[in-house]
Amino acid sequence: MHPVRVRRLVLVLVWLLAAVPAAGQVSAMQVTSDNDAYDFWVPMDVRPDWEYTNGFRVAAELPGAPAWGRLAGAAAACAEDAPGCATTTVEFGHRLYTPRQDSYTPLAGQRHFAGWLYAAATARVVRGATRRTAGLEVGVTGPASLGRPLMEKYHRMAGFWEPVGWRHQLAFEPAFAARAGVDRRLAEVRAGGLRVADVEASATGALGTLRTGAAASLRARAGYDVPDAWTGRRATGVAFYLLGGAGGEYVARDLFLDGNTFGGDGARVTRRPWVGQLTAGAGFAAAQLGVEYRVASRSREYQEEPAGHTYATIEITWRR
């Protein structure tokens, strides 16, 4: 990468991290892994390895919120009796996108090989049954995203097929997306002092060269001592639950489908503006640790895609 581009990227990341609280104890840590190899119900030799094929995220939750995230005027850390509280999540991550058909030369109707190396900060303000969020995600595509060496090395070590199409991956581009959203707890069922079910609705919007669009979803959980969806609090030492949800999204811009914003490599597929998603999963929590396994099934994201894509997520959370 050109030194000037490196300096610009570093300045953006420094600004992003400077926006979070300067001091404060980490209240939670989270590690998230997405992969279509986690479609465990599908025989290993026919599991998908394309579209959004891998993601990895490490996040830390801090008490309080920067000035730009105090959407409801709440600055206190989230406590049991806080009428309004705020947290900030700082995360670093990496995502991989691949076409369904690999080739030495670009193929029309097949999406780009692409990597996305990013950092993000999100402020969240909880007031009663409503949570508002605002955040910024910045990162790079192209060789600087390290998508090619990571995928090629992993496939070589695991004995998988050797990808050859990274030579014509999405070109280098610094990109961003500013996001805002609101979550609303619609219903909650308790029995014997324990939360046994809840229903939550969410609406989000994004604007930027990375992604521009809007989405809405509905999610329900049911089980034993279901943890609070926003703070993770529960009444006992052990919790387990099932979850399910459905949502829709309008996509006006997707860097990984529309191609580079300025120059670089243009679109090879025709993006579909309306995308649906179904989600199902299960969670377990004991002491300070929580684990969730979620399956996301998305409808076709571009016209040439023969069918939708399903991938799964394993997420581990530690809370103080």
PDB file of C-alpha atoms in Angstrom:
ATOM      1  CA  MET A   1       0.000   0.000   0.000  1.00  0.00           C
ATOM      2  CA  HIS A   2       1.243   3.518  -0.743  1.00  0.00           C
ATOM      3  CA  PRO A   3       2.714   5.232   2.387  1.00  0.00           C
ATOM      4  CA  VAL A   4       0.341   8.197   2.041  1.00  0.00           C
ATOM      5  CA  ARG A   5      -2.639   5.849   2.064  1.00  0.00           C
ATOM      6  CA  VAL A   6      -1.276   4.082   5.131  1.00  0.00           C
ATOM      7  CA  ARG A   7      -0.922   7.391   6.997  1.00  0.00           C
ATOM      8  CA  ARG A   8      -4.460   8.419   6.090  1.00  0.00           C
ATOM      9  CA  LEU A   9      -5.858   5.104   7.285  1.00  0.00           C
ATOM     10  CA  VAL A  10      -3.930   5.345  10.560  1.00  0.00           C
ATOM     11  CA  LEU A  11      -5.260   8.884  11.142  1.00  0.00           C
ATOM     12  CA  VAL A  12      -8.841   7.696  10.623  1.00  0.00           C
ATOM     13  CA  LEU A  13      -8.380   4.813  13.056  1.00  0.00           C
ATOM     14  CA  VAL A  14      -6.772   7.084  15.659  1.00  0.00           C
ATOM     15  CA  TRP A  15      -9.700   9.501  15.365  1.00  0.00           C
ATOM     16  CA  LEU A  16     -12.163   6.643  15.715  1.00  0.00           C
ATOM     17  CA  LEU A  17     -10.548   5.275  18.855  1.00  0.00           C
ATOM     18  CA  ALA A  18     -10.165   8.753  20.346  1.00  0.00           C
ATOM     19  CA  ALA A  19     -13.936   9.098  20.194  1.00  0.00           C
ATOM     20  CA  VAL A  20     -14.475   6.423  22.847  1.00  0.00           C
ATOM     21  CA  PRO A  21     -14.241   7.117  26.577  1.00  0.00           C
ATOM     22  CA  ALA A  22     -10.670   7.853  27.591  1.00  0.00           C
ATOM     23  CA  ALA A  23     -11.014   5.897  30.810  1.00  0.00           C
ATOM     24  CA  GLY A  24     -13.249   3.218  32.177  1.00  0.00           C
ATOM     25  CA  GLN A  25     -13.229  -0.409  33.032  1.00  0.00           C
ATOM     26  CA  VAL A  26     -14.057  -2.927  30.331  1.00  0.00           C
ATOM     27  CA  SER A  27     -17.464  -4.330  31.201  1.00  0.00           C
ATOM     28  CA  ALA A  28     -17.625  -7.065  28.541  1.00  0.00           C
ATOM     29  CA  MET A  29     -15.517  -8.793  25.902  1.00  0.00           C
ATOM     30  CA  GLN A  30     -16.901 -10.631  22.884  1.00  0.00           C
ATOM     31  CA  VAL A  31     -15.434 -12.873  20.197  1.00  0.00           C
ATOM     32  CA  THR A  32     -17.612 -13.623  17.161  1.00  0.00           C
ATOM     33  CA  SER A  33     -16.904 -16.040  14.320  1.00  0.00           C
ATOM     34  CA  ASP A  34     -19.103 -16.339  11.193  1.00  0.00           C
ATOM     35  CA  ASN A  35     -18.591 -19.135   8.691  1.00  0.00           C
ATOM     36  CA  ASP A  36     -20.657 -21.245   6.315  1.00  0.00           C
ATOM     37  CA  ALA A  37     -18.497 -24.162   7.491  1.00  0.00           C
ATOM     38  CA  TYR A  38     -20.599 -23.977  10.688  1.00  0.00           C
ATOM     39  CA  ASP A  39     -23.621 -25.269   8.750  1.00  0.00           C
ATOM     40  CA  PHE A  40     -23.194 -28.481  10.732  1.00  0.00           C
ATOM     41  CA  TRP A  41     -26.360 -30.143   9.417  1.00  0.00           C
ATOM     42  CA  VAL A  42     -24.828 -30.188   5.900  1.00  0.00           C
ATOM     43  CA  PRO A  43     -22.281 -32.947   5.086  1.00  0.00           C
ATOM     44  CA  MET A  44     -18.759 -31.556   5.246  1.00  0.00           C
ATOM     45  CA  ASP A  45     -17.914 -32.304   1.608  1.00  0.00           C
ATOM     46  CA  VAL A  46     -20.856 -30.234   0.288  1.00  0.00           C
ATOM     47  CA  ARG A  47     -20.939 -27.326   2.728  1.00  0.00           C
ATOM     48  CA  PRO A  48     -20.880 -23.929   0.990  1.00  0.00           C
ATOM     49  CA  ASP A  49     -17.680 -21.880   0.842  1.00  0.00           C
ATOM     50  CA  TRP A  50     -18.789 -18.757  -0.988  1.00  0.00           C
ATOM     51  CA  GLU A  51     -20.644 -15.419  -0.735  1.00  0.00           C
ATOM     52  CA  TYR A  52     -20.078 -14.097   2.816  1.00  0.00           C
ATOM     53  CA  THR A  53     -17.904 -17.031   3.787  1.00  0.00           C
ATOM     54  CA  ASN A  54     -15.970 -15.948   6.872  1.00  0.00           C
ATOM     55  CA  GLY A  55     -15.975 -13.230   9.490  1.00  0.00           C
ATOM     56  CA  PHE A  56     -14.097 -12.660  12.725  1.00  0.00           C
ATOM     57  CA  ARG A  57     -14.688  -9.914  15.283  1.00  0.00           C
ATOM     58  CA  VAL A  58     -13.216  -8.987  18.664  1.00  0.00           C
ATOM     59  CA  ALA A  59     -15.115  -6.364  20.664  1.00  0.00           C
ATOM     60  CA  ALA A  60     -14.827  -4.646  24.026  1.00  0.00           C
ATOM     61  CA  GLU A  61     -17.711  -2.893  25.780  1.00  0.00           C
ATOM     62  CA  LEU A  62     -16.894   0.177  27.869  1.00  0.00           C
ATOM     63  CA  PRO A  63     -19.137   2.126  30.249  1.00  0.00           C
ATOM     64  CA  GLY A  64     -20.259   5.568  29.097  1.00  0.00           C
ATOM     65  CA  ALA A  65     -20.489   7.027  25.604  1.00  0.00           C
ATOM     66  CA  PRO A  66     -18.630   9.712  23.680  1.00  0.00           C
ATOM     67  CA  ALA A  67     -20.373  13.031  23.146  1.00  0.00           C
ATOM     68  CA  TRP A  68     -21.430  12.105  19.605  1.00  0.00           C
ATOM     69  CA  GLY A  69     -23.229   9.007  20.903  1.00  0.00           C
ATOM     70  CA  ARG A  70     -25.271  10.469  23.757  1.00  0.00           C
ATOM     71  CA  LEU A  71     -28.494  10.162  21.845  1.00  0.00           C
ATOM     72  CA  ALA A  72     -30.751  10.247  24.898  1.00  0.00           C
ATOM     73  CA  GLY A  73     -28.687  12.358  27.274  1.00  0.00           C
ATOM     74  CA  ALA A  74     -27.586   9.354  29.354  1.00  0.00           C
ATOM     75  CA  ALA A  75     -23.922   9.087  30.279  1.00  0.00           C
ATOM     76  CA  ALA A  76     -23.921   6.739  33.267  1.00  0.00           C
ATOM     77  CA  ALA A  77     -22.666   3.185  33.083  1.00  0.00           C
ATOM     78  CA  CYS A  78     -25.401   0.549  32.920  1.00  0.00           C
ATOM     79  CA  ALA A  79     -26.391  -0.572  36.427  1.00  0.00           C
ATOM     80  CA  GLU A  80     -29.351  -2.499  37.770  1.00  0.00           C
ATOM     81  CA  ASP A  81     -31.208   0.623  38.892  1.00  0.00           C
ATOM     82  CA  ALA A  82     -30.063   3.067  36.190  1.00  0.00           C
ATOM     83  CA  PRO A  83     -33.050   4.793  34.522  1.00  0.00           C
ATOM     84  CA  GLY A  84     -30.826   5.599  31.553  1.00  0.00           C
ATOM     85  CA  CYS A  85     -27.357   4.365  30.767  1.00  0.00           C
ATOM     86  CA  ALA A  86     -24.795   4.348  27.995  1.00  0.00           C
ATOM     87  CA  THR A  87     -22.085   2.002  26.733  1.00  0.00           C
ATOM     88  CA  THR A  88     -19.556   2.120  23.928  1.00  0.00           C
ATOM     89  CA  THR A  89     -18.385  -0.912  21.968  1.00  0.00           C
ATOM     90  CA  VAL A  90     -15.026  -0.819  20.197  1.00  0.00           C
ATOM     91  CA  GLU A  91     -14.323  -3.616  17.744  1.00  0.00           C
ATOM     92  CA  PHE A  92     -11.802  -4.841  15.221  1.00  0.00           C
ATOM     93  CA  GLY A  93     -12.627  -7.438  12.619  1.00  0.00           C
ATOM     94  CA  HIS A  94     -12.147  -9.079   9.263  1.00  0.00           C
ATOM     95  CA  ARG A  95     -14.585 -10.424   6.658  1.00  0.00           C
ATOM     96  CA  LEU A  96     -14.165 -12.499   3.494  1.00  0.00           C
ATOM     97  CA  TYR A  97     -16.379 -12.646   0.394  1.00  0.00           C
ATOM     98  CA  THR A  98     -15.881 -15.106  -2.465  1.00  0.00           C
ATOM     99  CA  PRO A  99     -17.687 -15.993  -5.711  1.00  0.00           C
ATOM    100  CA  ARG A 100     -19.436 -19.308  -6.197  1.00  0.00           C
ATOM    101  CA  GLN A 101     -17.224 -20.089  -9.186  1.00  0.00           C
ATOM    102  CA  ASP A 102     -13.478 -19.551  -8.942  1.00  0.00           C
ATOM    103  CA  SER A 103     -11.519 -18.573 -12.058  1.00  0.00           C
ATOM    104  CA  TYR A 104      -8.142 -17.191 -13.154  1.00  0.00           C
ATOM    105  CA  THR A 105     -10.026 -14.453 -15.002  1.00  0.00           C
ATOM    106  CA  PRO A 106     -13.022 -12.357 -13.838  1.00  0.00           C
ATOM    107  CA  LEU A 107     -16.396 -13.873 -14.688  1.00  0.00           C
ATOM    108  CA  ALA A 108     -19.554 -11.877 -15.341  1.00  0.00           C
ATOM    109  CA  GLY A 109     -22.297 -12.880 -12.934  1.00  0.00           C
ATOM    110  CA  GLN A 110     -19.815 -13.843 -10.210  1.00  0.00           C
ATOM    111  CA  ARG A 111     -19.076 -11.520  -7.304  1.00  0.00           C
ATOM    112  CA  HIS A 112     -15.546 -10.337  -6.466  1.00  0.00           C
ATOM    113  CA  PHE A 113     -13.125 -12.009  -4.175  1.00  0.00           C
ATOM    114  CA  ALA A 114     -12.899  -9.404  -1.417  1.00  0.00           C
ATOM    115  CA  GLY A 115     -11.494  -8.888   2.045  1.00  0.00           C
ATOM    116  CA  TRP A 116     -12.555  -6.237   4.558  1.00  0.00           C
ATOM    117  CA  LEU A 117     -10.253  -5.261   7.434  1.00  0.00           C
ATOM    118  CA  TYR A 118     -11.938  -2.765   9.724  1.00  0.00           C
ATOM    119  CA  ALA A 119     -12.339  -1.001  13.062  1.00  0.00           C
ATOM    120  CA  ALA A 120     -15.594   0.346  14.487  1.00  0.00           C
ATOM    121  CA  ALA A 121     -17.054   2.150  17.475  1.00  0.00           C
ATOM    122  CA  THR A 122     -20.716   2.098  18.478  1.00  0.00           C
ATOM    123  CA  ALA A 123     -22.449   4.110  21.211  1.00  0.00           C
ATOM    124  CA  ARG A 124     -25.574   2.622  22.804  1.00  0.00           C
ATOM    125  CA  VAL A 125     -28.014   4.461  25.065  1.00  0.00           C
ATOM    126  CA  VAL A 126     -30.662   2.512  27.007  1.00  0.00           C
ATOM    127  CA  ARG A 127     -33.727   4.246  28.430  1.00  0.00           C
ATOM    128  CA  GLY A 128     -36.408   1.910  29.681  1.00  0.00           C
ATOM    129  CA  ALA A 129     -37.574  -0.429  26.922  1.00  0.00           C
ATOM    130  CA  THR A 130     -35.741   1.476  24.175  1.00  0.00           C
ATOM    131  CA  ARG A 131     -32.114   1.375  23.078  1.00  0.00           C
ATOM    132  CA  ARG A 132     -30.672   3.802  20.543  1.00  0.00           C
ATOM    133  CA  THR A 133     -27.364   3.298  18.754  1.00  0.00           C
ATOM    134  CA  ALA A 134     -24.958   5.314  16.638  1.00  0.00           C
ATOM    135  CA  GLY A 135     -21.687   4.107  15.205  1.00  0.00           C
ATOM    136  CA  LEU A 136     -18.985   4.377  12.595  1.00  0.00           C
ATOM    137  CA  GLU A 137     -17.120   1.598  10.770  1.00  0.00           C
ATOM    138  CA  VAL A 138     -13.977   2.274   8.714  1.00  0.00           C
ATOM    139  CA  GLY A 139     -11.630  -0.080   6.904  1.00  0.00           C
ATOM    140  CA  VAL A 140      -9.996  -1.132   3.656  1.00  0.00           C
ATOM    141  CA  THR A 141     -10.507  -3.586   0.809  1.00  0.00           C
ATOM    142  CA  GLY A 142      -7.919  -4.855  -1.659  1.00  0.00           C
ATOM    143  CA  PRO A 143      -4.500  -6.366  -0.850  1.00  0.00           C
ATOM    144  CA  ALA A 144      -4.285  -4.230   2.312  1.00  0.00           C
ATOM    145  CA  SER A 145      -7.253  -6.144   3.743  1.00  0.00           C
ATOM    146  CA  LEU A 146      -5.083  -9.310   3.908  1.00  0.00           C
ATOM    147  CA  GLY A 147      -7.949 -11.399   2.538  1.00  0.00           C
ATOM    148  CA  ARG A 148      -5.820 -13.274   0.019  1.00  0.00           C
ATOM    149  CA  PRO A 149      -2.988 -14.494   2.296  1.00  0.00           C
ATOM    150  CA  LEU A 150      -5.393 -15.428   5.087  1.00  0.00           C
ATOM    151  CA  MET A 151      -7.687 -17.512   2.887  1.00  0.00           C
ATOM    152  CA  GLU A 152      -4.916 -19.120   0.853  1.00  0.00           C
ATOM    153  CA  LYS A 153      -2.918 -20.084   3.948  1.00  0.00           C
ATOM    154  CA  TYR A 154      -5.945 -21.467   5.785  1.00  0.00           C
ATOM    155  CA  HIS A 155      -7.105 -23.505   2.778  1.00  0.00           C
ATOM    156  CA  ARG A 156      -3.595 -24.865   2.302  1.00  0.00           C
ATOM    157  CA  MET A 157      -3.297 -25.900   5.963  1.00  0.00           C
ATOM    158  CA  ALA A 158      -6.782 -27.447   6.052  1.00  0.00           C
ATOM    159  CA  GLY A 159      -6.388 -29.289   2.744  1.00  0.00           C
ATOM    160  CA  PHE A 160      -9.222 -27.387   1.044  1.00  0.00           C
ATOM    161  CA  TRP A 161      -9.381 -26.210  -2.570  1.00  0.00           C
ATOM    162  CA  GLU A 162      -6.799 -23.625  -3.583  1.00  0.00           C
ATOM    163  CA  PRO A 163      -8.447 -20.329  -4.661  1.00  0.00           C
ATOM    164  CA  VAL A 164      -6.966 -18.781  -7.809  1.00  0.00           C
ATOM    165  CA  GLY A 165      -9.208 -15.734  -8.261  1.00  0.00           C
ATOM    166  CA  TRP A 166      -7.648 -13.455  -5.670  1.00  0.00           C
ATOM    167  CA  ARG A 167      -5.443 -11.958  -8.396  1.00  0.00           C
ATOM    168  CA  HIS A 168      -8.507 -10.008  -9.561  1.00  0.00           C
ATOM    169  CA  GLN A 169      -9.984  -9.199  -6.133  1.00  0.00           C
ATOM    170  CA  LEU A 170     -11.821  -5.987  -5.338  1.00  0.00           C
ATOM    171  CA  ALA A 171      -9.269  -3.170  -5.622  1.00  0.00           C
ATOM    172  CA  PHE A 172      -7.871  -1.179  -2.696  1.00  0.00           C
ATOM    173  CA  GLU A 173     -10.338   1.305  -1.249  1.00  0.00           C
ATOM    174  CA  PRO A 174     -10.716   2.956   2.164  1.00  0.00           C
ATOM    175  CA  ALA A 175     -14.442   2.853   2.944  1.00  0.00           C
ATOM    176  CA  PHE A 176     -16.827   3.762   5.729  1.00  0.00           C
ATOM    177  CA  ALA A 177     -20.394   3.387   6.943  1.00  0.00           C
ATOM    178  CA  ALA A 178     -22.137   5.546   9.548  1.00  0.00           C
ATOM    179  CA  ARG A 179     -25.003   3.745  11.267  1.00  0.00           C
ATOM    180  CA  ALA A 180     -27.903   4.640  13.553  1.00  0.00           C
ATOM    181  CA  GLY A 181     -30.664   2.491  14.941  1.00  0.00           C
ATOM    182  CA  VAL A 182     -33.295   1.902  17.557  1.00  0.00           C
ATOM    183  CA  ASP A 183     -34.275  -1.315  19.366  1.00  0.00           C
ATOM    184  CA  ARG A 184     -37.550  -1.678  21.220  1.00  0.00           C
ATOM    185  CA  ARG A 185     -38.538  -4.391  23.710  1.00  0.00           C
ATOM    186  CA  LEU A 186     -42.108  -5.212  22.727  1.00  0.00           C
ATOM    187  CA  ALA A 187     -42.925  -7.897  25.285  1.00  0.00           C
ATOM    188  CA  GLU A 188     -41.421  -9.755  28.209  1.00  0.00           C
ATOM    189  CA  VAL A 189     -42.710 -12.805  30.075  1.00  0.00           C
ATOM    190  CA  ARG A 190     -41.571 -13.663  33.607  1.00  0.00           C
ATOM    191  CA  ALA A 191     -42.262 -16.687  35.786  1.00  0.00           C
ATOM    192  CA  GLY A 192     -41.043 -17.094  39.342  1.00  0.00           C
ATOM    193  CA  GLY A 193     -38.983 -13.940  39.024  1.00  0.00           C
ATOM    194  CA  LEU A 194     -37.147 -15.230  35.933  1.00  0.00           C
ATOM    195  CA  ARG A 195     -37.391 -13.942  32.386  1.00  0.00           C
ATOM    196  CA  VAL A 196     -38.628 -16.836  30.264  1.00  0.00           C
ATOM    197  CA  ALA A 197     -39.412 -15.038  26.987  1.00  0.00           C
ATOM    198  CA  ASP A 198     -39.046 -11.692  25.265  1.00  0.00           C
ATOM    199  CA  VAL A 199     -39.726 -10.073  21.888  1.00  0.00           C
ATOM    200  CA  GLU A 200     -37.675  -7.240  20.394  1.00  0.00           C
ATOM    201  CA  ALA A 201     -38.028  -5.111  17.252  1.00  0.00           C
ATOM    202  CA  SER A 202     -35.136  -3.285  15.597  1.00  0.00           C
ATOM    203  CA  ALA A 203     -34.711  -0.674  12.870  1.00  0.00           C
ATOM    204  CA  THR A 204     -31.353   0.487  11.513  1.00  0.00           C
ATOM    205  CA  GLY A 205     -29.985   2.713   8.772  1.00  0.00           C
ATOM    206  CA  ALA A 206     -26.540   2.964   7.192  1.00  0.00           C
ATOM    207  CA  LEU A 207     -24.926   5.598   4.998  1.00  0.00           C
ATOM    208  CA  GLY A 208     -21.509   5.400   3.392  1.00  0.00           C
ATOM    209  CA  THR A 209     -19.314   4.022   0.649  1.00  0.00           C
ATOM    210  CA  LEU A 210     -19.238   0.647   2.394  1.00  0.00           C
ATOM    211  CA  ARG A 211     -23.002   0.258   2.636  1.00  0.00           C
ATOM    212  CA  THR A 212     -26.098   2.407   2.333  1.00  0.00           C
ATOM    213  CA  GLY A 213     -29.537   1.103   3.205  1.00  0.00           C
ATOM    214  CA  ALA A 214     -32.135   0.454   5.886  1.00  0.00           C
ATOM    215  CA  ALA A 215     -33.320  -2.658   7.706  1.00  0.00           C
ATOM    216  CA  ALA A 216     -36.008  -3.807  10.146  1.00  0.00           C
ATOM    217  CA  SER A 217     -36.278  -7.052  12.094  1.00  0.00           C
ATOM    218  CA  LEU A 218     -38.194  -8.898  14.794  1.00  0.00           C
ATOM    219  CA  ARG A 219     -36.611 -11.360  17.236  1.00  0.00           C
ATOM    220  CA  ALA A 220     -38.010 -13.612  19.965  1.00  0.00           C
ATOM    221  CA  ARG A 221     -36.283 -15.678  22.661  1.00  0.00           C
ATOM    222  CA  ALA A 222     -37.647 -18.261  25.084  1.00  0.00           C
ATOM    223  CA  GLY A 223     -36.033 -20.413  27.753  1.00  0.00           C
ATOM    224  CA  TYR A 224     -34.879 -20.475  31.372  1.00  0.00           C
ATOM    225  CA  ASP A 225     -33.693 -17.177  32.908  1.00  0.00           C
ATOM    226  CA  VAL A 226     -33.186 -15.579  29.491  1.00  0.00           C
ATOM    227  CA  PRO A 227     -30.439 -12.911  29.856  1.00  0.00           C
ATOM    228  CA  ASP A 228     -31.349  -9.279  29.287  1.00  0.00           C
ATOM    229  CA  ALA A 229     -30.815  -8.671  25.562  1.00  0.00           C
ATOM    230  CA  TRP A 230     -28.865  -5.443  26.133  1.00  0.00           C
ATOM    231  CA  THR A 231     -26.999  -5.843  29.415  1.00  0.00           C
ATOM    232  CA  GLY A 232     -26.737  -9.626  29.738  1.00  0.00           C
ATOM    233  CA  ARG A 233     -28.106  -9.523  33.304  1.00  0.00           C
ATOM    234  CA  ARG A 234     -29.979 -12.540  34.657  1.00  0.00           C
ATOM    235  CA  ALA A 235     -31.296 -13.716  38.005  1.00  0.00           C
ATOM    236  CA  THR A 236     -29.474 -17.050  38.418  1.00  0.00           C
ATOM    237  CA  GLY A 237     -26.114 -18.577  37.610  1.00  0.00           C
ATOM    238  CA  VAL A 238     -27.268 -20.612  34.591  1.00  0.00           C
ATOM    239  CA  ALA A 239     -29.435 -19.675  31.604  1.00  0.00           C
ATOM    240  CA  PHE A 240     -30.410 -21.376  28.364  1.00  0.00           C
ATOM    241  CA  TYR A 241     -32.764 -20.323  25.592  1.00  0.00           C
ATOM    242  CA  LEU A 242     -33.810 -20.640  21.948  1.00  0.00           C
ATOM    243  CA  LEU A 243     -34.098 -17.704  19.587  1.00  0.00           C
ATOM    244  CA  GLY A 244     -35.652 -16.934  16.225  1.00  0.00           C
ATOM    245  CA  GLY A 245     -36.147 -13.908  14.055  1.00  0.00           C
ATOM    246  CA  ALA A 246     -37.033 -12.474  10.673  1.00  0.00           C
ATOM    247  CA  GLY A 247     -36.100  -9.266   8.910  1.00  0.00           C
ATOM    248  CA  GLY A 248     -35.937  -7.361   5.667  1.00  0.00           C
ATOM    249  CA  GLU A 249     -33.439  -4.917   4.246  1.00  0.00           C
ATOM    250  CA  TYR A 250     -33.373  -2.324   1.488  1.00  0.00           C
ATOM    251  CA  VAL A 251     -29.863  -2.039   0.023  1.00  0.00           C
ATOM    252  CA  ALA A 252     -29.019   1.053  -1.998  1.00  0.00           C
ATOM    253  CA  ARG A 253     -25.262   0.474  -1.992  1.00  0.00           C
ATOM    254  CA  ASP A 254     -23.037  -2.518  -1.195  1.00  0.00           C
ATOM    255  CA  LEU A 255     -19.327  -2.146  -1.918  1.00  0.00           C
ATOM    256  CA  PHE A 256     -18.882  -5.906  -2.276  1.00  0.00           C
ATOM    257  CA  LEU A 257     -21.601  -6.181  -4.931  1.00  0.00           C
ATOM    258  CA  ASP A 258     -21.433  -2.778  -6.654  1.00  0.00           C
ATOM    259  CA  GLY A 259     -17.653  -2.753  -6.951  1.00  0.00           C
ATOM    260  CA  ASN A 260     -15.199   0.026  -6.152  1.00  0.00           C
ATOM    261  CA  THR A 261     -16.676   3.472  -5.611  1.00  0.00           C
ATOM    262  CA  PHE A 262     -14.151   5.451  -7.660  1.00  0.00           C
ATOM    263  CA  GLY A 263     -12.235   3.650 -10.401  1.00  0.00           C
ATOM    264  CA  GLY A 264     -10.940   0.223  -9.508  1.00  0.00           C
ATOM    265  CA  ASP A 265     -13.090  -2.714 -10.520  1.00  0.00           C
ATOM    266  CA  GLY A 266     -16.775  -2.163 -11.242  1.00  0.00           C
ATOM    267  CA  ALA A 267     -19.757  -4.399 -10.606  1.00  0.00           C
ATOM    268  CA  ARG A 268     -19.867  -7.918 -12.038  1.00  0.00           C
ATOM    269  CA  VAL A 269     -23.300  -8.704 -10.636  1.00  0.00           C
ATOM    270  CA  THR A 270     -26.671  -6.944 -10.488  1.00  0.00           C
ATOM    271  CA  ARG A 271     -27.507  -6.094  -6.892  1.00  0.00           C
ATOM    272  CA  ARG A 272     -31.033  -6.861  -5.666  1.00  0.00           C
ATOM    273  CA  PRO A 273     -32.331  -3.971  -3.538  1.00  0.00           C
ATOM    274  CA  TRP A 274     -34.589  -6.070  -1.305  1.00  0.00           C
ATOM    275  CA  VAL A 275     -33.110  -8.845   0.834  1.00  0.00           C
ATOM    276  CA  GLY A 276     -34.767 -10.994   3.510  1.00  0.00           C
ATOM    277  CA  GLN A 277     -33.230 -12.963   6.349  1.00  0.00           C
ATOM    278  CA  LEU A 278     -34.385 -15.650   8.782  1.00  0.00           C
ATOM    279  CA  THR A 279     -32.452 -16.388  11.972  1.00  0.00           C
ATOM    280  CA  ALA A 280     -32.565 -19.268  14.450  1.00  0.00           C
ATOM    281  CA  GLY A 281     -30.285 -20.361  17.250  1.00  0.00           C
ATOM    282  CA  ALA A 282     -29.663 -21.214  20.881  1.00  0.00           C
ATOM    283  CA  GLY A 283     -27.757 -19.733  23.782  1.00  0.00           C
ATOM    284  CA  PHE A 284     -26.293 -20.808  27.104  1.00  0.00           C
ATOM    285  CA  ALA A 285     -24.815 -18.762  29.940  1.00  0.00           C
ATOM    286  CA  ALA A 286     -23.099 -19.710  33.177  1.00  0.00           C
ATOM    287  CA  ALA A 287     -21.252 -17.476  35.620  1.00  0.00           C
ATOM    288  CA  GLN A 288     -19.616 -14.719  33.541  1.00  0.00           C
ATOM    289  CA  LEU A 289     -19.611 -16.548  30.204  1.00  0.00           C
ATOM    290  CA  GLY A 290     -22.263 -16.780  27.514  1.00  0.00           C
ATOM    291  CA  VAL A 291     -22.270 -18.723  24.232  1.00  0.00           C
ATOM    292  CA  GLU A 292     -24.646 -18.375  21.289  1.00  0.00           C
ATOM    293  CA  TYR A 293     -24.969 -20.368  18.091  1.00  0.00           C
ATOM    294  CA  ARG A 294     -27.026 -18.632  15.387  1.00  0.00           C
ATOM    295  CA  VAL A 295     -27.933 -19.594  11.827  1.00  0.00           C
ATOM    296  CA  ALA A 296     -28.710 -16.857   9.298  1.00  0.00           C
ATOM    297  CA  SER A 297     -30.391 -17.698   6.001  1.00  0.00           C
ATOM    298  CA  ARG A 298     -30.398 -14.810   3.520  1.00  0.00           C
ATOM    299  CA  SER A 299     -32.339 -14.517   0.303  1.00  0.00           C
ATOM    300  CA  ARG A 300     -30.588 -13.797  -3.005  1.00  0.00           C
ATOM    301  CA  GLU A 301     -28.515 -10.600  -2.830  1.00  0.00           C
ATOM    302  CA  TYR A 302     -27.932 -10.236  -6.589  1.00  0.00           C
ATOM    303  CA  GLN A 303     -29.826 -11.295  -9.687  1.00  0.00           C
ATOM    304  CA  GLU A 304     -27.277 -13.842 -10.896  1.00  0.00           C
ATOM    305  CA  GLU A 305     -27.136 -15.634  -7.536  1.00  0.00           C
ATOM    306  CA  PRO A 306     -28.805 -19.032  -8.070  1.00  0.00           C
ATOM    307  CA  ALA A 307     -30.121 -19.267  -4.489  1.00  0.00           C
ATOM    308  CA  GLY A 308     -29.783 -17.647  -1.115  1.00  0.00           C
ATOM    309  CA  HIS A 309     -26.923 -18.270   1.259  1.00  0.00           C
ATOM    310  CA  THR A 310     -26.840 -19.698   4.782  1.00  0.00           C
ATOM    311  CA  TYR A 311     -24.040 -19.270   7.287  1.00  0.00           C
ATOM    312  CA  ALA A 312     -23.759 -19.679  11.054  1.00  0.00           C
ATOM    313  CA  THR A 313     -22.268 -17.726  13.929  1.00  0.00           C
ATOM    314  CA  ILE A 314     -20.544 -18.816  17.126  1.00  0.00           C
ATOM    315  CA  GLU A 315     -20.304 -16.009  19.680  1.00  0.00           C
ATOM    316  CA  ILE A 316     -18.637 -16.071  23.093  1.00  0.00           C
ATOM    317  CA  THR A 317     -19.245 -13.248  25.577  1.00  0.00           C
ATOM    318  CA  TRP A 318     -17.579 -12.533  28.889  1.00  0.00           C
ATOM    319  CA  ARG A 319     -19.229 -10.000  31.209  1.00  0.00           C
ATOM    320  CA  ARG A 320     -17.797  -8.519  34.375  1.00  0.00           C
TER     321      ARG A 320
END
